[in-house]
PDB file of C-alpha atoms and ligand atoms in Angstrom:
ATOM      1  CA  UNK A   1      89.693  41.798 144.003  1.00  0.00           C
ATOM      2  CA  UNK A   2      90.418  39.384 146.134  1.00  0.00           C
ATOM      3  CA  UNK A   3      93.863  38.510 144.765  1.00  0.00           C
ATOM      4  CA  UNK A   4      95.120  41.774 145.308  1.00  0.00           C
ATOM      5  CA  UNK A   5      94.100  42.388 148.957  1.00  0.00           C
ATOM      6  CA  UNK A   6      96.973  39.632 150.156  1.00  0.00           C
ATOM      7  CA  UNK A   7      99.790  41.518 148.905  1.00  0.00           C
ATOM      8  CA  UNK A   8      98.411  44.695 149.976  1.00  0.00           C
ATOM      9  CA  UNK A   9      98.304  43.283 153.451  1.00  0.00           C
ATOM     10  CA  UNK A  10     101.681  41.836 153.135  1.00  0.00           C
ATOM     11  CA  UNK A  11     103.032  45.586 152.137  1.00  0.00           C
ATOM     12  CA  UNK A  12     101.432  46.798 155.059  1.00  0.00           C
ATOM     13  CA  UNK A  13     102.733  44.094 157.038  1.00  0.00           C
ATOM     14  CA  UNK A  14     106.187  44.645 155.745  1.00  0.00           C
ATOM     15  CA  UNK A  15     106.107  48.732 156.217  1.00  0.00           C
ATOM     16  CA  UNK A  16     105.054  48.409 160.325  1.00  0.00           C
ATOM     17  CA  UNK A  17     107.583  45.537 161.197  1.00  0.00           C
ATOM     18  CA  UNK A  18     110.815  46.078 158.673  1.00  0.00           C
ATOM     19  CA  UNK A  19     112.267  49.905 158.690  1.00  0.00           C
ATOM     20  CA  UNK A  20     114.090  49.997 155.095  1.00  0.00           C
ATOM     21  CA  UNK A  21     117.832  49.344 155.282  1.00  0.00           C
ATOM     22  CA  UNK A  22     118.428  52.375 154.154  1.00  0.00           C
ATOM     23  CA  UNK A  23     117.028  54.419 157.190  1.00  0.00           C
ATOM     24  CA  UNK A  24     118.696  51.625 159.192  1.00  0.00           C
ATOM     25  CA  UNK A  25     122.316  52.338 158.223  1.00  0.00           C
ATOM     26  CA  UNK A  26     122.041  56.118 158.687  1.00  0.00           C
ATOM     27  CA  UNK A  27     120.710  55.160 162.106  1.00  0.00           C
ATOM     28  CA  UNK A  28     123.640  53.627 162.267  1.00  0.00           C
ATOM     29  CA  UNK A  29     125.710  56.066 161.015  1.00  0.00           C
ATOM     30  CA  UNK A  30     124.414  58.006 163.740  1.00  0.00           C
ATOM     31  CA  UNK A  31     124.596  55.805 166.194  1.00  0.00           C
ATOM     32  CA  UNK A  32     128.672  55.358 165.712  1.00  0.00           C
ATOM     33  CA  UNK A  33     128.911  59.636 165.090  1.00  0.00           C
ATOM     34  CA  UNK A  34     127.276  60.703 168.446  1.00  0.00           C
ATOM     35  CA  UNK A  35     129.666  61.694 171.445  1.00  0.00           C
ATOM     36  CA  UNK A  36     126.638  61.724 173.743  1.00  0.00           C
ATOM     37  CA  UNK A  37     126.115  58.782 176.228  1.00  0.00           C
ATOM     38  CA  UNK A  38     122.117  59.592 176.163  1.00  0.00           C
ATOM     39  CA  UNK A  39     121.931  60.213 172.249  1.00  0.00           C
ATOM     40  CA  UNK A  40     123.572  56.951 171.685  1.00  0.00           C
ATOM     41  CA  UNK A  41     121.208  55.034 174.706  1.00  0.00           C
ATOM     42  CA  UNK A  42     118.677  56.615 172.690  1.00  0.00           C
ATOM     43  CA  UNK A  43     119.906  55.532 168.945  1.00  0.00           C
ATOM     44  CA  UNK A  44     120.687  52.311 170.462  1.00  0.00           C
ATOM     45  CA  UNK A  45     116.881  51.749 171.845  1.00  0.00           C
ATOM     46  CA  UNK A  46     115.662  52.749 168.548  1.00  0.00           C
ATOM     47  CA  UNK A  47     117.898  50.107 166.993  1.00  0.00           C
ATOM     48  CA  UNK A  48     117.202  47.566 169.541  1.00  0.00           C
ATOM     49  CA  UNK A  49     113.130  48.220 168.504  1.00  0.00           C
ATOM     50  CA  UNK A  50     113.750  48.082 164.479  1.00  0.00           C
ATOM     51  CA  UNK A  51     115.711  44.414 165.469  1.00  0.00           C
ATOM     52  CA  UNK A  52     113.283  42.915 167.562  1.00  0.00           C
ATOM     53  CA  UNK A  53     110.263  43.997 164.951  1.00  0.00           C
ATOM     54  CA  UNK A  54     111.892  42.703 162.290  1.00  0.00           C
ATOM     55  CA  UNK A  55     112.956  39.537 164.267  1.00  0.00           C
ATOM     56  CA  UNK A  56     109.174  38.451 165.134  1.00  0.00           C
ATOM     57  CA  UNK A  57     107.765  40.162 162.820  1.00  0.00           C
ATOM     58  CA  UNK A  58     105.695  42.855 165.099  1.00  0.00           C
ATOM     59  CA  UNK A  59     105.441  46.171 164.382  1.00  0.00           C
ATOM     60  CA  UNK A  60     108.239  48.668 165.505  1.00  0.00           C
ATOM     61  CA  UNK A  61     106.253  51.117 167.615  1.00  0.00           C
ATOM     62  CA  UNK A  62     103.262  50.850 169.202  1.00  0.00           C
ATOM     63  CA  UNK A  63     101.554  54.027 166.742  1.00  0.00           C
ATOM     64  CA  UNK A  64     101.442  51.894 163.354  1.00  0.00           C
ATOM     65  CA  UNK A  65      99.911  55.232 161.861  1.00  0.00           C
ATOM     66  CA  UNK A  66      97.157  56.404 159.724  1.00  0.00           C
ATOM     67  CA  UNK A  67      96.744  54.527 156.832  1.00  0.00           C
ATOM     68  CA  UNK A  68      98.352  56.470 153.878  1.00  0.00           C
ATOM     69  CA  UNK A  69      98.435  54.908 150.387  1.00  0.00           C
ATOM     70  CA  UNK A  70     100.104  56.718 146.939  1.00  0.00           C
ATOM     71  CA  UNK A  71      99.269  54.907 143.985  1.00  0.00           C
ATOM     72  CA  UNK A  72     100.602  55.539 140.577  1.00  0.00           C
ATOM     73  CA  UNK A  73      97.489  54.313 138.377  1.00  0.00           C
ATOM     74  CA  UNK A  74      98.618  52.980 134.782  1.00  0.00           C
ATOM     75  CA  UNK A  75      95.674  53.969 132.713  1.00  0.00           C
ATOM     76  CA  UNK A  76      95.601  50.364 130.842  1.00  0.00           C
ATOM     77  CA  UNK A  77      95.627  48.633 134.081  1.00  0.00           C
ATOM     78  CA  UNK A  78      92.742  46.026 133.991  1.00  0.00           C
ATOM     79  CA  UNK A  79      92.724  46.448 137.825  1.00  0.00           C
ATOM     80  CA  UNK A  80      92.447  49.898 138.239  1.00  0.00           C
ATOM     81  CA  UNK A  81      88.945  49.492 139.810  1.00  0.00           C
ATOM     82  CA  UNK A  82      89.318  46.897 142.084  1.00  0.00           C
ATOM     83  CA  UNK A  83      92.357  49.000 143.804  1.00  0.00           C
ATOM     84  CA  UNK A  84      90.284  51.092 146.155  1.00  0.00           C
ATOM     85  CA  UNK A  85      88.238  48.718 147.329  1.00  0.00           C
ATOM     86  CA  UNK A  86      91.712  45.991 147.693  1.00  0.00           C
ATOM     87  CA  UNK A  87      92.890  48.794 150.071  1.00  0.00           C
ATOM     88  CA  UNK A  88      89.870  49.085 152.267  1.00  0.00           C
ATOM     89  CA  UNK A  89      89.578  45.301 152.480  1.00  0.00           C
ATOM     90  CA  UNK A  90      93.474  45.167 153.208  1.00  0.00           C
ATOM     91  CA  UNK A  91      93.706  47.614 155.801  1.00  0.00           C
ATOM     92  CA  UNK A  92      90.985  45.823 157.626  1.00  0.00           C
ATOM     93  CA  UNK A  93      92.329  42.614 157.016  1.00  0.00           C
ATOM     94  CA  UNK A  94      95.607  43.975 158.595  1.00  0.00           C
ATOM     95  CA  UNK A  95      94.393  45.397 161.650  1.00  0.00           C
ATOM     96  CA  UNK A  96      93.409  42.202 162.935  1.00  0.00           C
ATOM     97  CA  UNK A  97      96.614  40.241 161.410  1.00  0.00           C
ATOM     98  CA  UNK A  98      99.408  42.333 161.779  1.00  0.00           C
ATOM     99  CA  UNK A  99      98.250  43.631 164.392  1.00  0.00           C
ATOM    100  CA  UNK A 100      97.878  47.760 163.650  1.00  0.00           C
ATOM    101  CA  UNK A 101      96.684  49.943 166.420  1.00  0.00           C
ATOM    102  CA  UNK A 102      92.878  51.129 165.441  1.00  0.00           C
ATOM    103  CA  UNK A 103      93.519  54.861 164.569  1.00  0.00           C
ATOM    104  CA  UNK A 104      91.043  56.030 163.109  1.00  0.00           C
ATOM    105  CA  UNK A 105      88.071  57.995 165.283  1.00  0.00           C
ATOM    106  CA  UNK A 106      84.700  59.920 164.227  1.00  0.00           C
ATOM    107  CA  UNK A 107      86.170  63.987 164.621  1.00  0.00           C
ATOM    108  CA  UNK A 108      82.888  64.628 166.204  1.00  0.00           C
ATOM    109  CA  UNK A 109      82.425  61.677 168.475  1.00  0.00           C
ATOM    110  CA  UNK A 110      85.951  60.416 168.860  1.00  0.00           C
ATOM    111  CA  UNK A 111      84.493  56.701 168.423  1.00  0.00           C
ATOM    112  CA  UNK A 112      87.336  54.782 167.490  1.00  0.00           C
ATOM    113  CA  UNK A 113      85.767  52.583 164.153  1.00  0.00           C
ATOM    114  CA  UNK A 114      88.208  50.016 165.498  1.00  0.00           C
ATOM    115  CA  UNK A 115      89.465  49.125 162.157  1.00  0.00           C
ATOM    116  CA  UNK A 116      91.492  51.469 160.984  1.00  0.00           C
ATOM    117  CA  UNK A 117      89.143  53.165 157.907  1.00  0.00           C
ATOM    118  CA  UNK A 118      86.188  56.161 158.123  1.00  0.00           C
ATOM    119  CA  UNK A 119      85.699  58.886 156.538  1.00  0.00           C
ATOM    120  CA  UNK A 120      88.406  59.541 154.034  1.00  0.00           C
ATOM    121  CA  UNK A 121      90.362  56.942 155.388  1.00  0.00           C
ATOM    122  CA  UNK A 122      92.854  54.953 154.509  1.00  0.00           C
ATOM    123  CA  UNK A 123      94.050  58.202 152.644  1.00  0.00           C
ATOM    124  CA  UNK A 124      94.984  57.557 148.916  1.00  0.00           C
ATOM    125  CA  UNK A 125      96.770  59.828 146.923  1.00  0.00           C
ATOM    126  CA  UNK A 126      95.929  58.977 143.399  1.00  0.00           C
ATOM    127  CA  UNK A 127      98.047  59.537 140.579  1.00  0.00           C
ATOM    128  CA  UNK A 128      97.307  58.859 136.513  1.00  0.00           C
ATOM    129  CA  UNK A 129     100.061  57.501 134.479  1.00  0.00           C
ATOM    130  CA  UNK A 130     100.971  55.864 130.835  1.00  0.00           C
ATOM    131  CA  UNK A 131     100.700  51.726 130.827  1.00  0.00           C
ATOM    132  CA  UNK A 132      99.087  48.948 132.452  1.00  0.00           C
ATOM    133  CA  UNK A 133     100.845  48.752 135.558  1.00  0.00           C
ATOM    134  CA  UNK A 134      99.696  49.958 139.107  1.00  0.00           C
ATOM    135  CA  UNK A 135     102.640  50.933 142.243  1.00  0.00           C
ATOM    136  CA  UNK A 136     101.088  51.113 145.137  1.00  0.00           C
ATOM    137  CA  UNK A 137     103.494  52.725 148.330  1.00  0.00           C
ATOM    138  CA  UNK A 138     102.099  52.211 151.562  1.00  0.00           C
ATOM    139  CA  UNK A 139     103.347  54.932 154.143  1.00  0.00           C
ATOM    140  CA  UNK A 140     101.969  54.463 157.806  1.00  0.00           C
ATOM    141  CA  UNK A 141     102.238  57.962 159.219  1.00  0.00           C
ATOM    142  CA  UNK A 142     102.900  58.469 163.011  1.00  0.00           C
ATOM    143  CA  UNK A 143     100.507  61.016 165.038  1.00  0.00           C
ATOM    144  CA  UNK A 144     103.515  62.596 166.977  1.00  0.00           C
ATOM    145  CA  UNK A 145     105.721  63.154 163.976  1.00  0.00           C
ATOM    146  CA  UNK A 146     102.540  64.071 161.846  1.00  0.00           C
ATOM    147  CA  UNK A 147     101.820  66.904 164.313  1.00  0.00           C
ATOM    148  CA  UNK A 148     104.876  69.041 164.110  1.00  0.00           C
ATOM    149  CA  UNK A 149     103.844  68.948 160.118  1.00  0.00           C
ATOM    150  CA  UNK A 150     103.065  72.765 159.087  1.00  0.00           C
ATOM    151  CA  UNK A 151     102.434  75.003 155.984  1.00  0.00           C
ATOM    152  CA  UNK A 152     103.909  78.306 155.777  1.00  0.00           C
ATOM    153  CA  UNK A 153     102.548  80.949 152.929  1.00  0.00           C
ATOM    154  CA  UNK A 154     105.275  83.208 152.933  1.00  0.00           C
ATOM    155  CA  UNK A 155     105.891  86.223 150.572  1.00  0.00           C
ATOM    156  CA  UNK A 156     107.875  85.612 147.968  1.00  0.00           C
ATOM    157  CA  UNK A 157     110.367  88.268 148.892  1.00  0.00           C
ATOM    158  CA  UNK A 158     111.253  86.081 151.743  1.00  0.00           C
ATOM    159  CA  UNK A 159     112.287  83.394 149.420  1.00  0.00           C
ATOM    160  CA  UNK A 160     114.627  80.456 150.216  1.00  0.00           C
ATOM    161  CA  UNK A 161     115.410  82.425 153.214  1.00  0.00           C
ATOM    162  CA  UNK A 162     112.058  81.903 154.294  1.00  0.00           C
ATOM    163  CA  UNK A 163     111.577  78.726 153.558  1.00  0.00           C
ATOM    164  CA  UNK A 164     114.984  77.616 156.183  1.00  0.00           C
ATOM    165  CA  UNK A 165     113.449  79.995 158.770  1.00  0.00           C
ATOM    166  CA  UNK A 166     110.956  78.440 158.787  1.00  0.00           C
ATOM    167  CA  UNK A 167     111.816  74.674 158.697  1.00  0.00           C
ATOM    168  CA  UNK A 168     114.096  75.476 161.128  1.00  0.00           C
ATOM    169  CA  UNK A 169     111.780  77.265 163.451  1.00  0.00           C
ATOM    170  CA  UNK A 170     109.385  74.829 163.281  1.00  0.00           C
ATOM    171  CA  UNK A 171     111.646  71.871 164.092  1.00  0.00           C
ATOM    172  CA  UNK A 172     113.021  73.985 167.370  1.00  0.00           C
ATOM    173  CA  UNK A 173     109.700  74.773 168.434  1.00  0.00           C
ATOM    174  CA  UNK A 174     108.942  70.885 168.212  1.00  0.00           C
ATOM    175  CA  UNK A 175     111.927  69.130 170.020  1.00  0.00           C
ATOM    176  CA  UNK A 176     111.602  65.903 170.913  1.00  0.00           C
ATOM    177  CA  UNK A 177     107.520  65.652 170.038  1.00  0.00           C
ATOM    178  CA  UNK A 178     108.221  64.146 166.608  1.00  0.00           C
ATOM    179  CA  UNK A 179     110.248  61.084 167.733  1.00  0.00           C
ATOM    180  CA  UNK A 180     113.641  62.659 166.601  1.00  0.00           C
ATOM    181  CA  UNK A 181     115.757  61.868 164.447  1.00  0.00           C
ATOM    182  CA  UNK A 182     113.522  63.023 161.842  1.00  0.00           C
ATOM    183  CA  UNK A 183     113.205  62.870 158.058  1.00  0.00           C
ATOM    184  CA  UNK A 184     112.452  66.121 156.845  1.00  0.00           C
ATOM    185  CA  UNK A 185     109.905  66.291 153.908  1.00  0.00           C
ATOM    186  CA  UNK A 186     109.673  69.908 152.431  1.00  0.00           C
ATOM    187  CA  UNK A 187     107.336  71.033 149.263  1.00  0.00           C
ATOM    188  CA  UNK A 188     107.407  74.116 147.973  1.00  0.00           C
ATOM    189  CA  UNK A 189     105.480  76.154 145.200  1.00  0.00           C
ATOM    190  CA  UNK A 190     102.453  75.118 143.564  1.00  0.00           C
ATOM    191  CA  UNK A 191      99.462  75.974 146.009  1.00  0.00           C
ATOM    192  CA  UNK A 192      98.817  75.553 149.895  1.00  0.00           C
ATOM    193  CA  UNK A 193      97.020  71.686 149.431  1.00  0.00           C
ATOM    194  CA  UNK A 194      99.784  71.176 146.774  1.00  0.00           C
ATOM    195  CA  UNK A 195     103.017  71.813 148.817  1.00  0.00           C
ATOM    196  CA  UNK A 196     101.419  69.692 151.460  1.00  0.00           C
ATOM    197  CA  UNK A 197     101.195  66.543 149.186  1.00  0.00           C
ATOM    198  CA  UNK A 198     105.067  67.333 147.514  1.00  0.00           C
ATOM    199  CA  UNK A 199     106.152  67.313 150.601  1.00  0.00           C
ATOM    200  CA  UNK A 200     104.697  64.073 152.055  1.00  0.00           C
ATOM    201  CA  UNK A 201     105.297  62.375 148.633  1.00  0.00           C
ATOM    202  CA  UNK A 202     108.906  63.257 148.860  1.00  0.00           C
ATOM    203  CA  UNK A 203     109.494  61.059 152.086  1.00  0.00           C
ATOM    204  CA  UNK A 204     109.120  57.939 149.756  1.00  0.00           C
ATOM    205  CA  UNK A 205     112.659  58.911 148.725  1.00  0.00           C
ATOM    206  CA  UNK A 206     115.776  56.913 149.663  1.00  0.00           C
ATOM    207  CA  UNK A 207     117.783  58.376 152.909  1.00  0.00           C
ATOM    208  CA  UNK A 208     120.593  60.246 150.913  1.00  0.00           C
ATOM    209  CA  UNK A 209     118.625  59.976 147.547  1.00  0.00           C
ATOM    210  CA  UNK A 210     118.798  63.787 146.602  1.00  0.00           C
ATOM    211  CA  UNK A 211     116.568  65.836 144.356  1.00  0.00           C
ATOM    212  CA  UNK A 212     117.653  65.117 140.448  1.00  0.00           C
ATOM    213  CA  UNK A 213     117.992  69.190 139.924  1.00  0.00           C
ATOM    214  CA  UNK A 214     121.795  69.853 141.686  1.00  0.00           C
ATOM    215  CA  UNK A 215     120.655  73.464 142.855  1.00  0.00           C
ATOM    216  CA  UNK A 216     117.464  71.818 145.005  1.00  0.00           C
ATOM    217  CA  UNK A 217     119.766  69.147 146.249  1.00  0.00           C
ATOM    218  CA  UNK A 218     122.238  71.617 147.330  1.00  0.00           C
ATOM    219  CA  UNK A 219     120.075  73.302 149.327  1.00  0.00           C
ATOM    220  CA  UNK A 220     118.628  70.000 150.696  1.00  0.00           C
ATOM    221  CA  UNK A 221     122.468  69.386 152.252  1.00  0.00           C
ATOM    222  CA  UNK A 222     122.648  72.653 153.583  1.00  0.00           C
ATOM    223  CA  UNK A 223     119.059  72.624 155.341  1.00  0.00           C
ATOM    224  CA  UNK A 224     119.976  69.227 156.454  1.00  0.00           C
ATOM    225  CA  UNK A 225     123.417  70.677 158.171  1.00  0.00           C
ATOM    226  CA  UNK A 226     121.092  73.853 159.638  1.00  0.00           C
ATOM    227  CA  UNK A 227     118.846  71.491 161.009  1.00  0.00           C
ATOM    228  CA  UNK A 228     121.489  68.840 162.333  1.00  0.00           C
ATOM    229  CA  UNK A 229     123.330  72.079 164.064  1.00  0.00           C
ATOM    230  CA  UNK A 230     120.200  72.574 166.095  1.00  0.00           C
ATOM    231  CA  UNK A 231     121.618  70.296 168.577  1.00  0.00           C
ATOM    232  CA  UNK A 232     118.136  68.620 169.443  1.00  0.00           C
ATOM    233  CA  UNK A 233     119.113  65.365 169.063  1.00  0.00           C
ATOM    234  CA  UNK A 234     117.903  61.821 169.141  1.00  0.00           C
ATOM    235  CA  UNK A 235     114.344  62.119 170.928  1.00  0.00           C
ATOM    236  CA  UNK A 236     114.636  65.781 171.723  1.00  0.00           C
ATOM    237  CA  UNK A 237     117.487  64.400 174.381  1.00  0.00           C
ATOM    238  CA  UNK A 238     120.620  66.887 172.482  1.00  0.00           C
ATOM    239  CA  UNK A 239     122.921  65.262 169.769  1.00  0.00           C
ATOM    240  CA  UNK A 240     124.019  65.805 166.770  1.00  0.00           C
ATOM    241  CA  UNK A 241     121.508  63.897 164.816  1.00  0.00           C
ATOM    242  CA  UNK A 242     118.035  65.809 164.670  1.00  0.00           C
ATOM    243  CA  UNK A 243     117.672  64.763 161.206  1.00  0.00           C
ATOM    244  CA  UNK A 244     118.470  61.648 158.903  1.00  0.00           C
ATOM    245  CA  UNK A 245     117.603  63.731 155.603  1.00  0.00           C
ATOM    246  CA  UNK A 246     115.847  66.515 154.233  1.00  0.00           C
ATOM    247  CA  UNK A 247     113.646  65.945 150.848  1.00  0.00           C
ATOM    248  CA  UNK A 248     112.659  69.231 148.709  1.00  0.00           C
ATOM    249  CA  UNK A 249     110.331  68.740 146.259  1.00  0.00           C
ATOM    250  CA  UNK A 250     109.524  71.739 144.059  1.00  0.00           C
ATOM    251  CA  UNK A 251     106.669  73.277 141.732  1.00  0.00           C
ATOM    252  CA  UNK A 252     106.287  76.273 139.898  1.00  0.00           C
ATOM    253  CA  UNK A 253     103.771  79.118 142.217  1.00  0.00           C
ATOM    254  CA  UNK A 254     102.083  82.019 141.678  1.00  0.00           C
ATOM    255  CA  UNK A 255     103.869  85.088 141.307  1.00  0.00           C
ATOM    256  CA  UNK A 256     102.578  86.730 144.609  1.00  0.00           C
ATOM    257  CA  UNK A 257     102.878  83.489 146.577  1.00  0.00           C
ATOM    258  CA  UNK A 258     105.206  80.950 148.077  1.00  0.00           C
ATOM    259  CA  UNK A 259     103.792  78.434 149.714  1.00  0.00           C
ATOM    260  CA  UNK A 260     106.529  75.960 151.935  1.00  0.00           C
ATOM    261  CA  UNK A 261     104.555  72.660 153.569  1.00  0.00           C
ATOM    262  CA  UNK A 262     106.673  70.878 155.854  1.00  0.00           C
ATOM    263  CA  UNK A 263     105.870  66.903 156.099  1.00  0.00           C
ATOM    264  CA  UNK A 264     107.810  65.635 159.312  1.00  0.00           C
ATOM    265  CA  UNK A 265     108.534  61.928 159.751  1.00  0.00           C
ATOM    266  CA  UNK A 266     109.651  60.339 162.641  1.00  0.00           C
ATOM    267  CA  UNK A 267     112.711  57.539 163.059  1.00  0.00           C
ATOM    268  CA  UNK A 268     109.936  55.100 162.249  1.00  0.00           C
ATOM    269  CA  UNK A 269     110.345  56.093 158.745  1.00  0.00           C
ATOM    270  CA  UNK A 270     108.356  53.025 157.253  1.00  0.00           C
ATOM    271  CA  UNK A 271     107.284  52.350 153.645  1.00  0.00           C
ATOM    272  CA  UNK A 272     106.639  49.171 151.327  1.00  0.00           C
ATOM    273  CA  UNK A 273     105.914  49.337 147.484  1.00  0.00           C
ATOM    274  CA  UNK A 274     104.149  46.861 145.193  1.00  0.00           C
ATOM    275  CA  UNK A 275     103.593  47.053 141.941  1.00  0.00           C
ATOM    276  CA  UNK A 276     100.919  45.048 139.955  1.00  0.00           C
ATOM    277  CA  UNK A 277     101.712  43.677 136.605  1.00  0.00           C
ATOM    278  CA  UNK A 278      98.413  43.570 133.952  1.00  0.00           C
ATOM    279  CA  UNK A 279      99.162  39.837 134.631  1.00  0.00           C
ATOM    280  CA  UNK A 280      98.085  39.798 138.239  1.00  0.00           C
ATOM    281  CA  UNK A 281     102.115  39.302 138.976  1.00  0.00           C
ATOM    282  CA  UNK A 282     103.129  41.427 141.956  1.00  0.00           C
ATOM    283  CA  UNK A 283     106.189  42.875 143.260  1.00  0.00           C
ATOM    284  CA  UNK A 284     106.997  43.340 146.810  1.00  0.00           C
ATOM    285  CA  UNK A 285     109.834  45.765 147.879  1.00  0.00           C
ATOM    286  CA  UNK A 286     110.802  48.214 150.446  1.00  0.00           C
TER     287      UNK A 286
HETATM  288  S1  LIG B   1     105.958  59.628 166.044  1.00  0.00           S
HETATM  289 FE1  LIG B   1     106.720  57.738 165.095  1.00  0.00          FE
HETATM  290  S2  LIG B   1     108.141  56.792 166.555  1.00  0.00           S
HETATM  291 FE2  LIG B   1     106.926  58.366 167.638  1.00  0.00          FE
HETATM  292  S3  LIG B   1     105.234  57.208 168.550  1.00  0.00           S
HETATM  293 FE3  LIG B   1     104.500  57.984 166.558  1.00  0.00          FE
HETATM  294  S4  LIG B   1     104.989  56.360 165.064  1.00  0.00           S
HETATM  295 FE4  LIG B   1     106.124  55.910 166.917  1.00  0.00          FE
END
C-alpha cells in the first residue's frame, strides 16, 4: 500500500498548488476581455495567487477543500484493495506536508479531527470498469463555492426551461459567495442523489471541453452566455465574467420527474489525475 500513498499525496499536492492551464488561460481570457478596472484588479489578484502557488509550491487559497476522490476501478487491478486505505493514509500524509487546512469536523460536536478524514471522509466516488488499471482524480472542493451547490426537482413540464431558471436563479441569488468566476457543473435526469454526482463529476472536464452529444453542448454555450449576461462578475464585484464554463451531464429520468443538481466550483477550480498501471507504474497529470 505503501507505494501508492506517495503519488496520491503528490496528486493532492499538485491539485492545491497548480490550477490546470486550462482554467488559467480562460482566466486569462478574461482578464484581457473585462472593461472594468475592479473586475480586472480582481482577475489580476486571482492570477497573481495561481503564480505565486505554483511558484513555491503552496496551495492557492487558504480553503484547500474537502477531500473528494473519483476513482475509476479496473476490475483486474491487483490494487484495487489497497486504494481506499492509500487515500486515507495520503490525505493524512498531506495535511501535514502540503500543508491542507484541517476541514473536516464531527456534525455534532464541530471537533475539528485535525487531519482532514471522519466519517465518510475523504469522499470517494467509486466507479467499476473493464481492465487492470485504476484513475484516480483528486478534486479539493471549496466550502464557499460548495454552498451555493443546489438540487432542483422540477416537473417535467418545466423542462429545459426549468432547468436555466433555475441555474440562473440560483447563481443571482449567490453573487459573489462562491468565489466568482465560477465553473458551472449541471446534472440532470436520473434521480435526486444521481444528478448531484453527474453534476460534480462533470467539473473534471476541460474549460471549453463540451458535452460529446451537439444538442447538450449547445445548450451548455447558451447557459454559459445567460449566466455570463448576469453581470455578477469576478468575486460578485460586476463584470462580464461570472462563469468560465458550464458542464451538462445528462441521464435518462423518470417520466414524472426531472431532477437538475447544480455543482458550483469556484476560480480555484483544482484537479490532478493518476492512473495506476497493474505494474505499480503511475501517471501523474492535471
Ligand atoms: S470558494 Fe474556492 S476560492 Fe473561495 S475560499 Fe473557498 S476554495 Fe478558496
Amino acid at each position: 500500500m505503501e507505494a501508492l500513498v506517495h503519488p496520491i499525496v503528490e496528486a493532492i499536492k499538485l491539485a492545491v498548488t497548480r490550477i490546470p492551464d486550462d482554467t488559467v488561460s480562460a482566466l486569462r481570457r478574461a482578464y484581457e476581455s473585462e472593461e472594468s478596472k475592479v473586475a480586472r484588479f480582481n482577475l489580476g489578484n486571482i492570477l497573481m495567487a495561481i503564480e505565486i502557488g505554483r511558484d513555491r509550491s503552496i496551495p492557492v487559497c487558504q480553503d484547500t477543500g474537502t477531500m473528494t476522490f473519483f476513482v475509476r476501478a479496473g476490475v483486474e487491478s491487483p490494487h484495487l484493495g489497497k486504494i481506499e486505505a492509500a487515500v486515507l493514509e495520503a490525505v493524512k500524509k498531506a495535511t501535514i506536508e502540503v500543508p491542507l487546512r484541517p476541514n473536516s469536523v464531527d456534525v455534532l460536536t464541530g471537533r475539528n479531527s485535525g487531519d482532514n478524514t471522519g466519517k465518510e471522509v475523504p469522499i470517494i466516488h467509486w466507479e467499476l470498469t473493464r481492465g487492470d488499471e485504476v484513475e484516480v482524480a483528486v478534486f479539493p472542493k471549496g466550502g464557499g463555492s460548495e454552498n451555493c451547490s443546489a438540487l432542483a426537482m422540477l416537473t417535467p413540464a418545466e423542462g429545459w426551461e426549468g432547468v436555466k431558471r433555475f441555474v440562473l436563479e440560483r447563481v443571482m441569488e449567490c453573487g459573489g459567495k462562491p468565489c466568482p468566476p465560477v465553473v458551472l457543473g449541471v446534472g440532470v435526469g436520473g434521480s435526486a442523489d444521481h444528478s448531484l454526482k453527474l453534476a460534480k463529476k462533470a467539473l473534471l472536464r476541460r474549460i471549453g471541453e463540451r458535452n460529446s452529444d451537439d444538442r447538450i453542448a449547445e445548450l451548455e454555450e447558451e447557459l454559459l452566455e445567460e449566466v455570463n449576461s448576469l453581470g455578477i462578475g469576478p468575486m460578485g464585484m460586476g463584470g462580464k465574467t461570472t462563469a468560465l464554463d458550464v458542464k451538462i451531464e445528462v441521464a435518462h429520468r423518470h417520466p414524472a420527474s426531472f431532477p437538475v443538481g447544480l455543482a458550483v466550483q469556484c476560480w480555484a477550480n483544482r484537479r490532478a489525475f493518476i492512473r495506476i498501471k497493474a505494474d505499480g507504474r503511475v501517471e501523474l497529470w492535471q
